[in-house]
Amino acid sequence: MYRIAMALSVGAVLVGCAPGFEGGNKAPGCEMASDGACFYVNSPVRLSSSITTLPGRPYPFRSTLESLQFVDSQGGDWLAPEATLTDGASIPPAFIESIGLPNSPQFVNAAVIHDAYCGVGNEEGPRYHTRHWKAVHRTFYEALRVGGTDPIVAKVMYAAVLFGGPRWTQIKTNAGQDIVAQAAPLTGPGALSETELLFPGRPDLAGVPVEEMVARFERIKDFIERNNPPVTIIEGFVQSQEAEVKTEFVFSPQIGPEDEPDDHHSDAYYDEIYYQFLDDLAASSDSLSALGK
């Protein structure tokens, strides 16, 4: 505890000296609208009053009345076309109870962008799966922060889509110029397994009990809420939890060998990495103080 307290006490001193982080809590990318690096175009999104229900989804869906654009921390453009379907949540249904009611106004813009690229009901849309799943999920986090979502809440929601959200190996070529999304044919709930309903787009999780995924996510959520670590540390911790749960249960790679987790580190391992990060932050502060004398 002493190590953590000492390191955190110098965080504010190093805002301008630790690129990519603010007090150990700012990950590379966009954090809030005032950062200027990321921004929305045509925000806030306008949604239809008409409701669409999709099998296995707990919240009603609405379609966008016009397009919504987001520019990420790398200057990349993301577009949710007119008629994109969203429930305002965009997280795996199995994790909704752990996170709480997710479909609030501060989430909806980010959810619309995320859903355009990987959301249920948008499979025939012009933007669906046209970017790598890692980039889509990371942009969801940046979009949440620019929209004003609390940093810890945004990190927990990012971890939710990273751990249990959809993945794909084929990147579609967006050759068409049509910017109006088309709703995909809906599949009846009787044709889907519990895992397919609660973790759509994740056939690699078919052998993992839903309750185990929820328990692992609770561990991830607790890690984030206790430490508020940088996003890169969260990504490593999520990868570790995924590797462990897949090793313990039936494992059938479905998302490509280059994307499979390759480590099996424990919770303590990532705690120690974070503590070392804070120690390094404190050491940097001492060095700066010495140079200033």
XYZ file of C-alpha atoms in Angstrom:
293
model
C 0.000 0.000 0.000
C 2.892 2.349 0.776
C 4.293 1.795 -2.703
C 0.964 2.617 -4.317
C 0.365 5.712 -2.200
C 3.831 7.097 -2.863
C 3.546 6.523 -6.602
C 0.088 8.031 -6.873
C 1.169 11.093 -4.910
C 3.560 12.114 -7.674
C 1.233 11.352 -10.584
C 0.101 14.939 -11.073
C 3.705 16.147 -11.305
C 4.330 13.906 -14.294
C 1.397 14.816 -16.504
C 3.663 16.490 -19.015
C 6.542 14.067 -18.554
C 4.943 10.656 -19.028
C 3.721 10.539 -22.637
C 0.401 8.775 -23.092
C -0.547 8.718 -19.394
C -1.972 11.135 -16.870
C -1.169 10.212 -13.292
C -0.794 6.615 -14.451
C -4.425 6.495 -15.542
C -4.499 7.997 -19.002
C -4.028 5.461 -21.762
C -2.842 6.416 -25.247
C -5.790 7.808 -27.155
C -8.726 10.055 -26.410
C -9.937 10.652 -22.888
C -12.536 13.391 -23.116
C -14.029 15.863 -25.557
C -11.734 18.679 -24.381
C -8.654 16.674 -25.419
C -9.310 17.717 -28.988
C -7.650 14.632 -30.482
C -10.972 12.825 -30.987
C -14.362 14.209 -31.831
C -17.829 13.420 -33.110
C -19.449 14.859 -36.219
C -23.219 15.292 -36.255
C -23.548 14.536 -32.546
C -25.698 13.736 -30.646
C -27.095 10.908 -32.701
C -30.808 11.016 -33.515
C -32.743 7.779 -33.069
C -36.084 6.678 -34.456
C -39.025 6.410 -32.069
C -39.904 3.046 -33.629
C -38.748 0.020 -31.626
C -37.209 -3.167 -32.998
C -36.744 -6.243 -30.820
C -33.993 -8.784 -31.492
C -33.834 -12.355 -30.151
C -31.886 -12.730 -26.920
C -31.300 -9.004 -26.420
C -32.683 -7.467 -23.200
C -33.186 -3.925 -24.500
C -35.219 -2.557 -27.417
C -33.371 -1.437 -30.539
C -33.840 1.784 -32.469
C -32.350 2.859 -35.772
C -30.398 6.035 -36.428
C -32.196 8.747 -38.389
C -28.947 10.064 -39.842
C -25.296 9.129 -39.923
C -22.875 9.681 -37.033
C -19.132 10.119 -37.570
C -16.278 9.745 -35.074
C -12.591 10.596 -35.516
C -10.284 8.496 -33.335
C -6.921 9.245 -31.708
C -5.052 8.209 -34.863
C -7.156 10.452 -37.085
C -9.154 7.509 -38.416
C -12.731 8.075 -39.532
C -15.536 5.867 -38.228
C -19.050 6.091 -39.619
C -22.340 4.754 -38.328
C -24.634 5.035 -41.349
C -28.233 6.109 -41.280
C -30.500 3.217 -40.167
C -27.838 1.596 -37.970
C -29.558 -0.459 -35.262
C -28.520 0.056 -31.639
C -29.794 -0.762 -28.166
C -27.515 1.875 -26.638
C -25.496 -0.762 -24.791
C -23.191 -2.595 -27.244
C -21.810 -4.936 -24.564
C -22.273 -8.726 -24.261
C -25.721 -9.447 -22.752
C -24.180 -11.754 -20.132
C -22.264 -8.827 -18.597
C -25.109 -6.322 -18.396
C -26.050 -7.288 -14.839
C -22.431 -6.796 -13.703
C -22.129 -3.365 -15.300
C -25.604 -2.062 -14.595
C -28.043 -0.289 -16.891
C -25.807 0.588 -19.843
C -28.149 2.361 -22.251
C -27.876 5.910 -20.905
C -27.412 9.038 -23.075
C -23.672 9.234 -22.339
C -23.148 5.791 -23.916
C -25.402 5.977 -26.951
C -23.045 7.734 -29.404
C -20.237 5.259 -28.693
C -22.674 2.344 -28.885
C -23.927 3.472 -32.294
C -20.384 3.651 -33.704
C -19.515 0.254 -32.210
C -22.748 -1.379 -33.375
C -22.273 -0.191 -36.954
C -19.092 -2.286 -37.159
C -20.053 -5.364 -35.148
C -23.512 -5.050 -33.598
C -26.300 -7.604 -33.892
C -28.808 -6.543 -36.533
C -26.278 -4.659 -38.669
C -24.759 -7.662 -40.454
C -25.795 -6.353 -43.885
C -24.647 -2.804 -43.191
C -21.879 -1.199 -45.289
C -19.517 -0.795 -42.298
C -20.038 -4.168 -40.650
C -16.697 -5.986 -40.070
C -14.788 -3.541 -42.283
C -12.196 -2.965 -39.517
C -10.245 -5.353 -37.275
C -12.139 -6.303 -34.106
C -9.352 -4.961 -31.880
C -9.561 -1.527 -33.516
C -13.368 -1.523 -33.300
C -13.376 -2.320 -29.575
C -10.595 0.184 -28.788
C -12.492 2.888 -30.662
C -15.531 2.078 -28.515
C -13.465 3.030 -25.450
C -12.240 6.279 -27.010
C -15.761 7.166 -28.116
C -17.080 6.539 -24.595
C -14.509 8.887 -23.085
C -15.143 11.637 -25.614
C -18.839 11.271 -24.847
C -18.171 12.031 -21.184
C -18.269 8.543 -19.677
C -16.392 8.205 -16.374
C -12.916 6.714 -17.031
C -13.384 3.658 -14.817
C -16.846 2.959 -16.238
C -15.460 3.321 -19.772
C -12.611 0.932 -18.964
C -15.007 -1.647 -17.524
C -17.218 -1.412 -20.614
C -14.155 -1.687 -22.862
C -13.025 -4.765 -20.946
C -16.503 -6.260 -21.406
C -16.387 -6.043 -25.202
C -12.732 -7.067 -25.275
C -13.381 -10.177 -23.164
C -16.768 -11.302 -24.451
C -17.506 -9.136 -27.471
C -17.591 -10.299 -31.092
C -14.487 -11.147 -33.123
C -13.947 -11.905 -36.776
C -11.079 -12.958 -39.030
C -12.371 -11.706 -42.367
C -12.240 -7.950 -42.937
C -14.857 -6.929 -45.483
C -14.010 -4.542 -48.283
C -16.312 -1.557 -48.205
C -16.592 -1.072 -51.939
C -20.085 0.377 -52.041
C -20.975 4.032 -51.650
C -24.380 3.431 -50.054
C -24.323 4.864 -46.541
C -27.716 3.532 -45.476
C -27.525 0.364 -43.377
C -29.769 -2.623 -44.052
C -31.143 -4.757 -41.249
C -30.046 -8.396 -41.315
C -32.563 -11.251 -41.289
C -33.345 -12.173 -37.699
C -32.787 -15.680 -36.358
C -35.342 -17.146 -33.989
C -34.094 -17.669 -30.408
C -34.847 -21.389 -30.577
C -32.036 -21.855 -33.110
C -29.357 -20.365 -30.853
C -27.516 -21.788 -27.853
C -27.223 -19.883 -24.568
C -23.634 -18.921 -25.378
C -24.600 -17.701 -28.863
C -27.353 -15.562 -27.364
C -25.218 -14.095 -24.571
C -21.916 -13.835 -26.479
C -22.864 -13.249 -30.126
C -19.982 -13.520 -32.552
C -17.848 -15.702 -30.241
C -17.926 -19.345 -31.407
C -14.584 -19.851 -29.638
C -16.436 -19.579 -26.298
C -18.876 -22.390 -27.085
C -17.307 -24.744 -24.537
C -17.082 -22.214 -21.714
C -19.974 -22.063 -19.200
C -21.677 -18.671 -19.141
C -21.377 -18.503 -15.347
C -17.600 -18.955 -15.654
C -17.358 -16.089 -18.129
C -19.394 -13.884 -15.781
C -17.184 -14.842 -12.811
C -14.042 -14.037 -14.799
C -15.495 -10.715 -15.878
C -16.260 -9.854 -12.256
C -12.567 -10.444 -11.544
C -11.595 -8.150 -14.416
C -14.063 -5.497 -13.246
C -12.696 -5.668 -9.696
C -9.127 -5.311 -10.989
C -10.083 -2.161 -12.915
C -12.080 -0.603 -10.083
C -9.304 -1.228 -7.536
C -6.406 0.020 -9.658
C -7.782 2.200 -12.490
C -4.906 0.905 -14.639
C -3.897 2.141 -18.091
C -5.754 0.572 -20.992
C -2.699 -1.411 -22.074
C -2.569 -3.140 -18.669
C -6.286 -3.914 -18.931
C -5.735 -5.493 -22.328
C -3.038 -7.758 -20.908
C -5.151 -8.739 -17.910
C -8.153 -9.556 -20.103
C -5.917 -11.652 -22.345
C -4.671 -13.565 -19.309
C -8.189 -14.307 -18.066
C -9.235 -15.468 -21.514
C -6.243 -17.788 -21.813
C -6.965 -19.355 -18.426
C -10.664 -19.930 -19.026
C -10.048 -21.467 -22.444
C -7.366 -23.748 -21.053
C -9.676 -24.940 -18.286
C -12.619 -25.720 -20.572
C -13.079 -27.073 -24.078
C -10.870 -25.043 -26.366
C -11.543 -24.837 -30.081
C -9.718 -21.965 -31.830
C -12.085 -20.060 -34.073
C -10.574 -16.613 -34.332
C -7.199 -17.257 -35.934
C -3.878 -18.216 -34.333
C -2.501 -14.698 -34.498
C -5.314 -13.482 -32.247
C -5.224 -16.198 -29.592
C -3.914 -15.314 -26.126
C -0.450 -16.761 -25.590
C 0.037 -16.221 -21.867
C -1.420 -17.624 -18.666
C -0.380 -15.026 -16.110
C -2.152 -14.753 -12.781
C -3.961 -11.776 -11.274
C -0.931 -11.117 -9.073
C 1.288 -10.910 -12.151
C -0.694 -7.999 -13.566
C -1.013 -6.357 -10.161
C 2.790 -6.419 -9.936
C 3.155 -4.946 -13.431
C 0.890 -2.088 -12.420
C 2.738 -1.512 -9.147
C 6.032 -1.469 -11.062
C 4.555 1.131 -13.407
C 3.718 3.303 -10.403
C 7.195 2.755 -8.920
C 8.746 3.865 -12.208
C 6.493 6.916 -12.141
C 7.744 7.780 -8.646
C 11.375 7.250 -9.694
C 10.878 9.578 -12.644
C 9.526 12.218 -10.286
C 12.594 11.891 -8.039
C 14.862 12.300 -11.058
C 13.016 15.398 -12.217
C 13.205 16.892 -8.732
C 16.956 16.299 -8.615
C 17.457 17.968 -11.983
C 15.465 20.956 -10.828
C 17.669 21.633 -7.801
